[in-house]
Every structure is written in structure tokens, then in C-alpha cells.
Protein backbone atom coordinates (compact mmCIF):
# COMPACT_ATOMS: atom_id res chain seq x y z
CA GLU A 1 -18.04 13.78 -0.62
CA PRO A 2 -17.92 11.83 2.67
CA ILE A 3 -18.82 8.14 2.63
CA GLU A 4 -20.17 6.41 5.73
CA CYS A 5 -18.99 2.82 6.08
CA LYS A 6 -20.96 0.03 7.75
CA ASP A 7 -18.79 0.34 10.89
CA GLY A 8 -19.69 4.01 11.32
CA TYR A 9 -16.43 5.39 9.91
CA ILE A 10 -16.58 8.49 7.79
CA LEU A 11 -14.18 8.40 4.86
CA THR A 12 -13.29 11.08 2.37
CA LYS A 13 -10.83 11.04 -0.50
CA LYS A 14 -8.14 12.46 1.84
CA THR A 15 -8.95 10.37 4.92
CA LYS A 16 -8.64 6.60 4.85
CA LEU A 17 -9.21 4.08 7.57
CA GLU A 18 -5.50 3.55 8.19
CA ASN A 19 -5.24 7.23 9.13
CA GLN A 20 -7.67 6.74 12.00
CA THR A 21 -6.09 6.84 15.45
CA LEU A 22 -6.26 4.36 18.28
CA GLY A 23 -8.29 6.95 20.18
CA ASP A 24 -10.84 7.09 17.33
CA ILE A 25 -11.36 3.33 17.60
CA LYS A 26 -11.52 3.40 21.41
CA ASN A 27 -14.13 6.18 21.33
CA LYS A 28 -16.22 4.17 18.91
CA HIS A 29 -16.28 1.29 21.43
CA LYS A 30 -16.46 3.22 24.71
CA SER A 31 -20.14 2.41 25.23
CA ARG A 32 -19.45 -1.34 25.22
CA LYS A 33 -19.13 -3.05 28.57
CA ILE A 34 -16.00 -4.93 27.49
CA LEU A 35 -13.24 -2.39 26.98
CA HIS A 36 -11.04 -4.51 24.73
CA TRP A 37 -13.42 -4.66 21.76
CA TYR A 38 -11.31 -1.99 20.10
CA SER A 39 -8.22 -4.24 20.00
CA SER A 40 -10.21 -7.00 18.30
CA GLU A 41 -11.20 -4.57 15.56
CA ILE A 42 -7.58 -3.44 15.14
CA ARG A 43 -6.44 -7.08 14.87
CA ASN A 44 -9.10 -7.65 12.18
CA PHE A 45 -7.76 -4.66 10.23
CA ASN A 46 -4.26 -6.08 10.65
CA ARG A 47 -5.21 -9.42 9.08
CA GLU A 48 -6.88 -7.64 6.18
CA TRP A 49 -4.08 -5.14 5.53
CA ASN A 50 -1.26 -7.69 5.88
CA LYS A 51 -3.01 -10.56 4.11
CA SER A 52 0.16 -11.52 2.23
CA LEU A 53 1.91 -12.35 5.53
CA LEU A 54 -0.71 -15.02 6.22
CA ASP A 55 0.76 -17.04 3.33
CA LEU A 56 4.10 -17.35 5.17
CA PRO A 57 4.92 -20.15 7.63
CA CYS A 58 5.48 -19.67 11.35
CA GLN A 59 8.80 -17.91 11.87
CA VAL A 60 9.68 -20.33 14.68
CA CYS A 61 8.59 -23.82 13.57
CA GLY A 62 7.56 -23.48 9.92
CA TYR A 63 3.96 -24.63 10.49
CA SER A 64 1.75 -23.14 7.78
CA ARG A 65 -1.82 -24.42 8.13
CA LYS A 66 -3.04 -21.80 10.61
CA ILE A 67 -1.11 -18.56 10.92
CA HIS A 68 -1.52 -15.66 13.31
CA LEU A 69 -0.12 -12.17 13.01
CA ALA A 70 1.29 -11.16 16.38
CA HIS A 71 1.96 -7.51 17.19
CA ILE A 72 5.54 -7.05 18.37
CA LYS A 73 4.62 -3.88 20.24
CA PRO A 74 1.23 -4.57 21.89
CA ILE A 75 -1.78 -2.49 20.87
CA CYS A 76 -2.32 -1.40 24.49
CA SER A 77 1.16 0.14 24.66
CA TYR A 78 0.41 2.75 21.98
CA PRO A 79 -0.88 6.22 22.84
CA ASP A 80 -4.37 7.16 21.66
CA THR A 81 -2.77 9.41 19.03
CA ALA A 82 -1.07 6.47 17.25
CA LEU A 83 -2.32 5.80 13.72
CA LEU A 84 -3.72 2.39 12.85
CA LYS A 85 -1.25 2.13 9.99
CA GLU A 86 1.59 2.46 12.53
CA ILE A 87 0.15 -0.13 14.92
CA ASN A 88 -0.55 -2.59 12.09
CA SER A 89 2.58 -1.91 10.06
CA GLU A 90 4.25 -4.96 8.55
CA GLN A 91 7.34 -4.18 10.67
CA ASN A 92 5.25 -4.55 13.86
CA ASN A 93 4.11 -8.06 12.96
CA LEU A 94 5.41 -11.55 13.57
CA VAL A 95 4.11 -14.51 11.58
CA LEU A 96 3.46 -17.25 14.14
CA CYS A 97 1.45 -20.44 14.56
CA PRO A 98 -1.17 -20.34 17.35
CA ASN A 99 1.16 -22.07 19.83
CA HIS A 100 4.11 -19.75 19.28
CA HIS A 101 1.81 -16.71 19.27
CA SER A 102 0.54 -17.72 22.70
CA GLU A 103 4.08 -18.39 23.95
CA PHE A 104 5.25 -14.99 22.68
CA ASP A 105 2.31 -13.15 24.26
CA ASP A 106 2.81 -14.98 27.57
CA GLY A 107 6.56 -14.29 27.64
CA TYR A 108 7.74 -17.89 27.19
CA ILE A 109 9.69 -16.93 24.08
CA SER A 110 11.29 -13.56 23.49
CA LEU A 111 11.58 -11.53 20.31
CA ASP A 112 15.30 -12.40 20.25
CA GLU A 113 14.44 -16.11 20.08
CA ILE A 114 12.23 -15.72 17.01
CA PRO A 115 14.08 -16.05 13.69
CA LYS A 116 13.76 -13.12 11.30
CA ARG A 117 11.04 -13.41 8.69
CA LYS A 118 12.27 -14.42 5.27
CA MET A 119 10.74 -12.43 2.46
CA VAL A 120 9.04 -14.41 -0.28
CA SER A 121 9.36 -12.93 -3.75
CA PRO A 122 7.75 -13.83 -7.06
CA PRO A 123 9.99 -15.86 -9.42
CA GLY A 124 12.70 -13.76 -11.03
CA ILE A 125 12.71 -11.10 -8.33
CA GLU A 126 15.40 -11.11 -5.66
CA PRO A 127 14.14 -10.75 -2.07
CA GLY A 128 15.13 -7.68 -0.10
CA PRO A 129 16.94 -7.72 3.25
CA GLU A 130 15.48 -9.88 6.02
CA ARG A 131 13.50 -8.13 8.75
């Protein structure tokens, strides 16, 4: 049986929020005067779905008090048919402090200048390959 969420999404057992498309989110916000509300909602989903990344330090400087998740491929560059789980995949995220996030978004540092993220594993478990 369908379930209506507080944000107006209709979920069923087969359809979950991460299977919504960018176009679905844009259509939900098309009546708003500010067109970029949809990207704010997608960033909120990203922080919720990738909560464990927020425990890691900035990949550039190691700062860990306030962490941002920065999309490597910008939200606006995806087609409307892209799934939210693709846009917000762990592989499309950088863990950055606010300063380095801003520098990355503004083009002052490139992806090649950002060290790969080191995986943190529970004691007794070997980390996988770096990303």
C-alpha cells in the first residue's frame, strides 16, 4: 500500500526515495520562485544517506569539526532522468571542510589536488582500496 511522506513523496515497498529522479525533485519544486530549491533538498538527502562520511576529516587539511560533503559531479550537470542514488553516491562525494569545499566549487583547487579519501574501518577489519 502506498505511503505518503511529509514531503509529498509517494513510497511503496518497491519504490524508495533513492529511486526518485532529479526530474521528480525538480517538478516538485517548479512552483517555487527560486529554481535551485531542488538542489538543496538533494544535498540534504546526501548528508542523511552518507552520514558515515561526516565522521571523516577533510581530505585536504584534516580539519574535522565541521565537514561538508561536496559533489564531485555537480547536481546541475545530471540529466533529469538521473536517480538520486546516483547523484548522491558515496563515489560522487568529497569530504571537505567549509573552506576547501568553497575552493573546490570555485575552481581554486582541482579534483587532482585533493588526496584520496582513506577508508576508516572498525577494529579488526582491514580497509578496502582507497577511492
